[in-house]
CSV table of C-alpha atoms and ligand atoms in Angstrom, one decimal:
chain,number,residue,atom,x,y,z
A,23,UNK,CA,-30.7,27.0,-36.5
A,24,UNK,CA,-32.2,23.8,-35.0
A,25,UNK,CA,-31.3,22.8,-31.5
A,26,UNK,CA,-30.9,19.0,-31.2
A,27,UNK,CA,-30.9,18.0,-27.4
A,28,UNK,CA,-29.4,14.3,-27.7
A,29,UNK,CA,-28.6,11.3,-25.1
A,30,UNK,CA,-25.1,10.8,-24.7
A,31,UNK,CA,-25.1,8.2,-27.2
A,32,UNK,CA,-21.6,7.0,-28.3
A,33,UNK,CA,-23.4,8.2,-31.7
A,34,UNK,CA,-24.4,11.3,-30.3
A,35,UNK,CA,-21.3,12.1,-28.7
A,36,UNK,CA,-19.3,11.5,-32.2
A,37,UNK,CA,-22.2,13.9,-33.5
A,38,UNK,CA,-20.5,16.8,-31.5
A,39,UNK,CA,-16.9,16.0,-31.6
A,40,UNK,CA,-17.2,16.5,-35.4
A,41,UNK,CA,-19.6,20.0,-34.7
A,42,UNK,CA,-16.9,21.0,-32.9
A,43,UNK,CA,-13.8,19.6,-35.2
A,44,UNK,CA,-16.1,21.9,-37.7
A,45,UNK,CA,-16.2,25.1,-36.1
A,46,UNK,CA,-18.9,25.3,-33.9
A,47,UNK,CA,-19.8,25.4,-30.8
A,48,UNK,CA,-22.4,23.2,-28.9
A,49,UNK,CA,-23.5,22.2,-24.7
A,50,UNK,CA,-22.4,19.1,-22.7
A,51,UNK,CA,-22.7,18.4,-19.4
A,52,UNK,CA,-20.2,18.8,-16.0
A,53,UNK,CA,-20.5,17.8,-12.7
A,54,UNK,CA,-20.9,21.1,-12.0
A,55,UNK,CA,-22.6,23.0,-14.6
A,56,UNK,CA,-23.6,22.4,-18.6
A,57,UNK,CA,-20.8,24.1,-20.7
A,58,UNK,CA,-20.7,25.6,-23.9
A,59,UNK,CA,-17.5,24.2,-25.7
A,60,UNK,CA,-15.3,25.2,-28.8
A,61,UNK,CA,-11.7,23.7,-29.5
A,62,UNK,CA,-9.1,25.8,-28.0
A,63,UNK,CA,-6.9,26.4,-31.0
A,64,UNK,CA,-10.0,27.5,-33.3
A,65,UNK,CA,-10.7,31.3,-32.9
A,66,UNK,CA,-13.4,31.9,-34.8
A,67,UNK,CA,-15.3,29.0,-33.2
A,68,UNK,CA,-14.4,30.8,-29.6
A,69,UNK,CA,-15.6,34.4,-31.1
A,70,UNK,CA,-19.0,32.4,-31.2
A,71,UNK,CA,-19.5,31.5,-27.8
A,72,UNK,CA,-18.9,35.2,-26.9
A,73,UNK,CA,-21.6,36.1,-29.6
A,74,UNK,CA,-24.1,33.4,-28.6
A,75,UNK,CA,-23.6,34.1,-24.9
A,76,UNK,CA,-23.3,38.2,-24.8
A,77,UNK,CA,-20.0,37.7,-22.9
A,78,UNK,CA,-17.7,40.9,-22.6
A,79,UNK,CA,-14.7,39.9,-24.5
A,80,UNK,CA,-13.0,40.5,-21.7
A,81,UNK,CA,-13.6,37.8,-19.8
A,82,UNK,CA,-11.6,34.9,-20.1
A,83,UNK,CA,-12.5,31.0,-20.6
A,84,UNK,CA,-11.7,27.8,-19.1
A,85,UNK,CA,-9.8,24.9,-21.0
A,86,UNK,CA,-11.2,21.2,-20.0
A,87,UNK,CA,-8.8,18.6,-20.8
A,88,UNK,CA,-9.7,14.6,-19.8
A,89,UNK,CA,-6.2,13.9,-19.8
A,90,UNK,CA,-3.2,15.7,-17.8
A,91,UNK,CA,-0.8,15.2,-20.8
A,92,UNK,CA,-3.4,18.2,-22.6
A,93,UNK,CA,-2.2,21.0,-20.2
A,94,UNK,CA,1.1,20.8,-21.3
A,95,UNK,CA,0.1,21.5,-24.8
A,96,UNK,CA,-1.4,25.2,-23.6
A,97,UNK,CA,0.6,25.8,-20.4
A,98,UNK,CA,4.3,27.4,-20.7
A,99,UNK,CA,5.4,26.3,-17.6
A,100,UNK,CA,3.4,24.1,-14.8
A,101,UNK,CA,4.5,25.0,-11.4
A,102,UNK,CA,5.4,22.2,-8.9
A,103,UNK,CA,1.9,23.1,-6.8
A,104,UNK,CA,0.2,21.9,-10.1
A,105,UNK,CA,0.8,18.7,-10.0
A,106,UNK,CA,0.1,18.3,-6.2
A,107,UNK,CA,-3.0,19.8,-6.8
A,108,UNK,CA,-4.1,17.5,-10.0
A,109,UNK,CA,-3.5,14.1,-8.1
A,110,UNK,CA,-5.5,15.4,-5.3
A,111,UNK,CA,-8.1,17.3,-7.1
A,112,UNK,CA,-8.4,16.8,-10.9
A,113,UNK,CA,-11.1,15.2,-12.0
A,114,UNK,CA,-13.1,17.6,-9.9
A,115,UNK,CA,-14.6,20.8,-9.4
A,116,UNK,CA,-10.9,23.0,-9.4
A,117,UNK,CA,-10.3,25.4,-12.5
A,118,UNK,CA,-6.1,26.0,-12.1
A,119,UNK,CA,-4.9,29.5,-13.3
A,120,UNK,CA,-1.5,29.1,-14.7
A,121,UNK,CA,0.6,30.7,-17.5
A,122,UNK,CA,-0.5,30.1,-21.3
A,123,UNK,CA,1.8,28.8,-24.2
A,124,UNK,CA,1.8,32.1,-27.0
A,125,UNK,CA,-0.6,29.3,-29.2
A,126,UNK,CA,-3.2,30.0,-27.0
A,127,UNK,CA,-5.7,31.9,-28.9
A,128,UNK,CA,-5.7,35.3,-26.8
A,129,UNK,CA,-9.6,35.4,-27.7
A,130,UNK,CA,-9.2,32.3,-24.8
A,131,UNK,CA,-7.8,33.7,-22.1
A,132,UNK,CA,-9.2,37.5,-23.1
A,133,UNK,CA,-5.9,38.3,-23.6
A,134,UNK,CA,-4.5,37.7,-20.1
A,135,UNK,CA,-1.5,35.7,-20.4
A,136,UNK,CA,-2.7,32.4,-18.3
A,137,UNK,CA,-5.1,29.8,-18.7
A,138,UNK,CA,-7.9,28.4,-16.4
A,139,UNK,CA,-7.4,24.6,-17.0
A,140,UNK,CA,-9.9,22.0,-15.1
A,141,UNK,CA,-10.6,18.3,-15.7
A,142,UNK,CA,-14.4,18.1,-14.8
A,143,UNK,CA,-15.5,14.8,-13.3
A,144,UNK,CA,-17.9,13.6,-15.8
A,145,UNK,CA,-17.8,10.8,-18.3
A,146,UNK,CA,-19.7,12.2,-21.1
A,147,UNK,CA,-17.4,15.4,-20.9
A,148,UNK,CA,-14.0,13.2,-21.0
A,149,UNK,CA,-15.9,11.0,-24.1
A,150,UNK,CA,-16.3,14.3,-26.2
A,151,UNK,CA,-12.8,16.2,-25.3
A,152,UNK,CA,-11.3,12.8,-26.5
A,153,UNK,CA,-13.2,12.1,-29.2
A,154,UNK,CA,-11.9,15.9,-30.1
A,155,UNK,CA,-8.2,15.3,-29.3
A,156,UNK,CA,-8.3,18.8,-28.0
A,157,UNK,CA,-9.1,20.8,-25.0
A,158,UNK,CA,-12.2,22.3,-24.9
A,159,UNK,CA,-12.7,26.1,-23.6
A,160,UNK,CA,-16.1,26.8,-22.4
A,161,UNK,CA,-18.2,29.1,-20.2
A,162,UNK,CA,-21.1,28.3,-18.4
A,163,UNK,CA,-23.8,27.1,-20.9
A,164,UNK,CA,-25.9,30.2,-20.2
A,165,UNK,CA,-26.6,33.8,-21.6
A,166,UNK,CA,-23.9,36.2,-20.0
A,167,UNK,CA,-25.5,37.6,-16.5
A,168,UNK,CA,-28.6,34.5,-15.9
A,169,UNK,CA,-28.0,31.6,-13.7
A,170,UNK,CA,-25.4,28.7,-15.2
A,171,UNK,CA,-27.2,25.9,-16.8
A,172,UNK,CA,-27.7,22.7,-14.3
A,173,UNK,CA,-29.8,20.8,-16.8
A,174,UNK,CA,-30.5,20.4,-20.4
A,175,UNK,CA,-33.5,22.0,-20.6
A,176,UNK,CA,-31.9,25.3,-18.9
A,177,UNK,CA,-29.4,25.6,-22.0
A,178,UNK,CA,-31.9,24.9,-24.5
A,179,UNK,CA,-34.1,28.0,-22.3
A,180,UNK,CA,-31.2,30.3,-23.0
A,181,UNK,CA,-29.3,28.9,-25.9
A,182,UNK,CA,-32.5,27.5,-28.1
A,183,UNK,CA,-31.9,28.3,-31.8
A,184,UNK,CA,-28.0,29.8,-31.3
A,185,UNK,CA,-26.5,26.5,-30.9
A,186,UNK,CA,-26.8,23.0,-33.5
A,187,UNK,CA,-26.2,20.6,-30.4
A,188,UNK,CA,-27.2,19.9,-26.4
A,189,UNK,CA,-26.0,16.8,-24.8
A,190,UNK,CA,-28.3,15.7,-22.2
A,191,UNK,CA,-26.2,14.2,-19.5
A,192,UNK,CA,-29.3,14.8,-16.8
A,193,UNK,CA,-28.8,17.1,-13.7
A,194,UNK,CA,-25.2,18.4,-12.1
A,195,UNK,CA,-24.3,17.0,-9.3
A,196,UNK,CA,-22.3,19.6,-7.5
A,197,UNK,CA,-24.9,22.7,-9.0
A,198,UNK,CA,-22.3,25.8,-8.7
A,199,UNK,CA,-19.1,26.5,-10.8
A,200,UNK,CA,-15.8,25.3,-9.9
A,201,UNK,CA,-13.1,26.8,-7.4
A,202,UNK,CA,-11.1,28.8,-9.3
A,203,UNK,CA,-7.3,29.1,-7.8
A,204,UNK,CA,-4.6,31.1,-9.7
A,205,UNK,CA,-1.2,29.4,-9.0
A,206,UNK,CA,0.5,31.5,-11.7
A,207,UNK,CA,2.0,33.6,-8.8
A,208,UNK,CA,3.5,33.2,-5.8
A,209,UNK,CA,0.8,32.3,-3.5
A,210,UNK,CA,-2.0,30.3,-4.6
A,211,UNK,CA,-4.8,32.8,-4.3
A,212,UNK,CA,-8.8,31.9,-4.9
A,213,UNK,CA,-10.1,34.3,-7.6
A,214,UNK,CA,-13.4,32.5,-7.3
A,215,UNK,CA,-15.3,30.0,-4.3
A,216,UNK,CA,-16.5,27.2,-5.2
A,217,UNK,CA,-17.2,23.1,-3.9
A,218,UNK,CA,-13.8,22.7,-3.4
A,219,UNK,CA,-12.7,24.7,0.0
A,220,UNK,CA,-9.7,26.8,1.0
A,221,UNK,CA,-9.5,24.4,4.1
A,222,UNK,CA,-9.0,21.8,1.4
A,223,UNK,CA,-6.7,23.3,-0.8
A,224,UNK,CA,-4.3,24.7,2.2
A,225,UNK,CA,-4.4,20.4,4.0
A,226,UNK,CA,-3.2,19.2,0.4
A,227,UNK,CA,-0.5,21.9,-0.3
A,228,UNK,CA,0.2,22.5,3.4
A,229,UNK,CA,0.2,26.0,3.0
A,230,UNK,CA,-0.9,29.2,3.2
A,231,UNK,CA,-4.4,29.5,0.3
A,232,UNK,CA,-5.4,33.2,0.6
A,233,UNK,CA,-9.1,34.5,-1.0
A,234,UNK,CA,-8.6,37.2,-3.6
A,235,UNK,CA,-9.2,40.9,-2.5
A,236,UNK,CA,-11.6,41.4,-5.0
A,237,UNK,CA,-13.9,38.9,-3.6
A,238,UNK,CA,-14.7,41.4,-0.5
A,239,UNK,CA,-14.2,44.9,-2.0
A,240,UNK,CA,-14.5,47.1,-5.1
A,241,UNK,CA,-11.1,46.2,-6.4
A,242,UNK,CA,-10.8,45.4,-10.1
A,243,UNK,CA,-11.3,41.3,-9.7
A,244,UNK,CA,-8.5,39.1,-11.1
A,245,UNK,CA,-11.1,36.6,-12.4
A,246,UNK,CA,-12.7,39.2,-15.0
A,247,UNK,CA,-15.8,37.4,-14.7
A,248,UNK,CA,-16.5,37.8,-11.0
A,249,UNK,CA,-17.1,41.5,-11.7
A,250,UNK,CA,-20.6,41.2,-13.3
A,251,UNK,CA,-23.7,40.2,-12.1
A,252,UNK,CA,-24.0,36.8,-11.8
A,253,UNK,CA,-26.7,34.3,-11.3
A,254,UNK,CA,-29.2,36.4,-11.2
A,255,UNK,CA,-33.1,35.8,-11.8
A,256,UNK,CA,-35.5,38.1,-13.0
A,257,UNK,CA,-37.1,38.3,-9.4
A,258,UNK,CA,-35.4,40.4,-6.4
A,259,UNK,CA,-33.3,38.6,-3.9
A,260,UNK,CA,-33.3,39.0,-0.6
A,261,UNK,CA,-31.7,37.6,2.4
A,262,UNK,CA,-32.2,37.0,6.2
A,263,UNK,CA,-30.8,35.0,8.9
A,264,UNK,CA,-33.2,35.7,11.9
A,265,UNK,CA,-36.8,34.4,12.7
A,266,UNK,CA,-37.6,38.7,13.2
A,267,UNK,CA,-36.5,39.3,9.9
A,268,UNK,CA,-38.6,36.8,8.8
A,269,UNK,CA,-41.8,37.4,10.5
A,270,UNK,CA,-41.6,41.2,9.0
A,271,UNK,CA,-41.3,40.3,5.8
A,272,UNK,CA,-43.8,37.6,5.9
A,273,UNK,CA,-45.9,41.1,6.5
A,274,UNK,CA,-45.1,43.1,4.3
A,275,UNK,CA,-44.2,41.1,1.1
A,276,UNK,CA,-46.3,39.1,-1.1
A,277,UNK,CA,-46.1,35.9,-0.9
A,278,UNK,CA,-48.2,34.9,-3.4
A,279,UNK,CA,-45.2,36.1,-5.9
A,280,UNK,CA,-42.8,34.9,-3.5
A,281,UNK,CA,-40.6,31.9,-3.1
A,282,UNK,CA,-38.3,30.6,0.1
A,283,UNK,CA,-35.3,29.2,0.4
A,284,UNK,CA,-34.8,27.5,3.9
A,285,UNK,CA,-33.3,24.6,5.6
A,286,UNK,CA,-35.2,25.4,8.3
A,287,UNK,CA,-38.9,25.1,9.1
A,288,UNK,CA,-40.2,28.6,9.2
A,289,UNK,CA,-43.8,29.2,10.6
A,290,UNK,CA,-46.2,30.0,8.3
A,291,UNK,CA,-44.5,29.3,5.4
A,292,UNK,CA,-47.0,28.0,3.9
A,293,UNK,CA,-47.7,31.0,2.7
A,294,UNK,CA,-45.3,31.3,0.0
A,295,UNK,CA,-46.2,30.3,-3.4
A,296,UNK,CA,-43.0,28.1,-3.6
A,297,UNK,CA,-41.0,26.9,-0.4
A,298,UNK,CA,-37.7,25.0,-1.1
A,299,UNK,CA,-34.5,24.2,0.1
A,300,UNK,CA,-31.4,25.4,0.0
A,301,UNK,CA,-28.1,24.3,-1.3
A,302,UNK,CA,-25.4,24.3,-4.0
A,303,UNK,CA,-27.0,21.3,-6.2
A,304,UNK,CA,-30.6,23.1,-6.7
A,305,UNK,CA,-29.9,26.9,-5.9
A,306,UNK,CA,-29.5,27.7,-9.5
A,307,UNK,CA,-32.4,25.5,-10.4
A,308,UNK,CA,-34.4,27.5,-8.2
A,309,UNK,CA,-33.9,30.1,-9.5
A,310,UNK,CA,-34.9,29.8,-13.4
A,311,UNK,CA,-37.8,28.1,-11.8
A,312,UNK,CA,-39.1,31.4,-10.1
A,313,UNK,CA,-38.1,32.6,-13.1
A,314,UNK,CA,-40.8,30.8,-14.7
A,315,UNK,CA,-43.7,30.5,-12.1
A,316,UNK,CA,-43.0,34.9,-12.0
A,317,UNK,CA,-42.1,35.1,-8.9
A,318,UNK,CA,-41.1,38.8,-7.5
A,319,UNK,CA,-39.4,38.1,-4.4
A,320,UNK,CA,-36.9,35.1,-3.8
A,321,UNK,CA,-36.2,35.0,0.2
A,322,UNK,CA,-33.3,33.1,0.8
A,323,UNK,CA,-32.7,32.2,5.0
A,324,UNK,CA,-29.3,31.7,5.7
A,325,UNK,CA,-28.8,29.0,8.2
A,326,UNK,CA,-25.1,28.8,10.4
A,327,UNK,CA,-24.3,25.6,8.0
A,328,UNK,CA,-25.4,27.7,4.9
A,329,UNK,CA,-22.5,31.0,6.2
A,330,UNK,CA,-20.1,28.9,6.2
A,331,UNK,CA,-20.3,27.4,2.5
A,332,UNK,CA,-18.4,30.1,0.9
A,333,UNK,CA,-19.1,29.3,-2.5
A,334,UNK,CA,-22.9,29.0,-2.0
A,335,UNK,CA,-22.6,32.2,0.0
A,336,UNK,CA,-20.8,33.8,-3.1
A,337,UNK,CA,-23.5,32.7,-5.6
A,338,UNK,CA,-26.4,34.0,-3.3
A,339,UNK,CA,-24.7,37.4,-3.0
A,340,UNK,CA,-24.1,38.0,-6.5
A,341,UNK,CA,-27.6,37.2,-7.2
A,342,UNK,CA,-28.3,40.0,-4.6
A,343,UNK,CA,-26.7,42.7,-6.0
B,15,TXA,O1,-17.4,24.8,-13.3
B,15,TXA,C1,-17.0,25.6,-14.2
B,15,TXA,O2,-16.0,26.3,-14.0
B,15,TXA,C2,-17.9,25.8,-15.4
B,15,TXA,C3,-17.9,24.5,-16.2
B,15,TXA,C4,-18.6,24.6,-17.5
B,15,TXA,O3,-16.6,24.0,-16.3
B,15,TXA,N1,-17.3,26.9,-16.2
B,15,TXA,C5,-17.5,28.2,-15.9
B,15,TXA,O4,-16.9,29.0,-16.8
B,15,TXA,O5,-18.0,28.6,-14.9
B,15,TXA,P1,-17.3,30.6,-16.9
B,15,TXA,O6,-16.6,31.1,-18.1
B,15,TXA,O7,-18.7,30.8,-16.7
B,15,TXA,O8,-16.5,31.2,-15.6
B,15,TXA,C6,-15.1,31.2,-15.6
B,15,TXA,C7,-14.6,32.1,-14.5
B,15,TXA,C8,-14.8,33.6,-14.8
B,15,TXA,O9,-15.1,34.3,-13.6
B,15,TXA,C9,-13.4,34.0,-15.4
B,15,TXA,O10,-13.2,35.4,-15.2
B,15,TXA,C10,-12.5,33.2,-14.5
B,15,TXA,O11,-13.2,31.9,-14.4
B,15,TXA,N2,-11.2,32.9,-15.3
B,15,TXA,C11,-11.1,32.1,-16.4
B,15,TXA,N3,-9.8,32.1,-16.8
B,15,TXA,C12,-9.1,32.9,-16.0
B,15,TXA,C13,-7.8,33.4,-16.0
B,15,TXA,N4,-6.9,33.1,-16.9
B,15,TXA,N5,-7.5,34.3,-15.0
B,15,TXA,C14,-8.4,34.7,-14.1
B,15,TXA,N6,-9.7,34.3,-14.1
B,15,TXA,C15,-10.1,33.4,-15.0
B,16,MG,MG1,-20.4,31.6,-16.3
């Protein structure tokens, strides 16, 4: 199959609404990552994203809607906290768990009974979900277990040949996937970190926001996905947080196949084939990079600001593992 990687023409954009009125399934851009989309009510277009991607069926998706009236047409009930959280959040980088209507394709929501639903704050995404009339469930834009997609040019690296369409909306601006906070129970609970913060969540509902358990220990994770490994490049990642840790490793590894991730300036690091910064926008970036350039060895230095950026922290761990 030919990939076409198009400007978000108005002509382009009509191109994939009817792709994906037709069954298939093709990349457009968020403010957080590129996602691959397929109408919610069409299950054999959703079976292909889990082909195309090597997702574990298992895992459940994420309906994008660019218009609050399209979550009542796949939630069964929205609880009050819903709507506090939309006005304050939505459009934005927040993914709300909450329970499905039965015409939910199961396929969707990998047969859990609730739905992620988020309204991502980008205008080429709202053009194509209402040129569609539809939400649109889709993963991250990249083969199951690499880094999400921040650019075009990252989906077509994964997705080249498996998919008909890429809209090229340029680079995300946020870099790492959305908060996701299940409010299908009781107490709004994070099943995975993301921009949008617990401190934030708990001022706008003045409340109690806990972190799932799973996000800290072996537990089976309530977000299926969190489970795997995640954002991970080909080369070994590694962190450290003191200047000792740093010098020794500056020993002992090579840095000719080694890249740095730092905030801070770290004596000699000129020594390192590739030296950049560090931060939620580029982290994934940086990695397919080193991915490229064959790096071995990714040393990421974690900074006081960087700890307490739970998401970013949550991303860099993962890639760890
Ligand atoms: O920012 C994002 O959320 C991006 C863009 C494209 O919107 N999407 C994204 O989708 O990251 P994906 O499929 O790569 O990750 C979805 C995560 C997974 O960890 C999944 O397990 C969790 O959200 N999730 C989705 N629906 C869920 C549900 N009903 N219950 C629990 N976890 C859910
Ligand atoms: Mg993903």
């Amino acid at each position: 199959m030919e990939t076409e990687i198009l400007q978000p023409t108005p002509e382009a954009i009509a191109k994939a609404a009817t792709l994906i009125l037709a069954g298939e399934i093709i990349a457009f851009p968020t403010e957080t990552v590129y996602g691959l989309g397929a109408q919610i009510f069409n299950t054999n277009a959703i079976k292909k994203i889990f082909d195309v991607k090597g997702r574990p069926s298992d895992n459940p998706l994420i309906a994008h809607i660019s218009i609050l009236s399209q979550a009542d047409t796949i939630a069964k009930k929205l609880p009050q906290v819903f709507s506090i959280l939309t006005d304050a959040f939505f459009p934005g980088p927040l993914t709300l768990v909450v329970e499905k209507k039965e015409t939910v394709p199961d396929i969707a929501s990998a047969n859990l009974p609730t739905i992620g639903i988020r309204m991502p704050n980008h205008p080429v995404a709202w053009k194509l979900i209402d040129s569609v009339g539809y939400p649109l469930v889709a993963p991250s834009a990249n083969i199951s277990g690499k880094p999400s997609p921040t650019t075009a040019s990252h989906v077509a690296n994964d997705l080249h040949g498996r998919i008909p369409l890429i809209l090229d909306g340029g680079a995300c601006s946020v870099g790492i996937e959305s908060t996701v906070l299940d409010i299908s129970t009781s107490t709004p609970t994070i099943l995975r970190p993301g921009h949008i913060t617990k401190e934030q969540l708990e001022n706008i509902l003045q409340q109690p926001v806990l972190f799932s358990d799973s996000l800290s220990s072996s537990q089976i994770p309530k977000a299926p996905g969190m489970k795997y490994r995640h954002y991970a490049p080909n080369a070994s990642v590694m962190t450290i947080d003191t200047l000792d840790q740093f010098q020794k490793l500056s020993e002992t590894t090579d840095t000719n196949s080694a890249m740095m991730l730092t905030n801070i300036h770290l004596p000699p690091t000129h020594e390192f084939s590739v030296v950049l910064p560090l931060n939620e926008t580029t982290l994934f970036a940086s990695f397919r990079r080193a991915d490229q350039e064959n790096i071995k060895t990714i040393i990421v230095f974690i900074d006081e600001e960087t700890k307490k950026n739970i998401g970013l922290m949550n991303r860099i761990e993962k890639a760890t593992k």
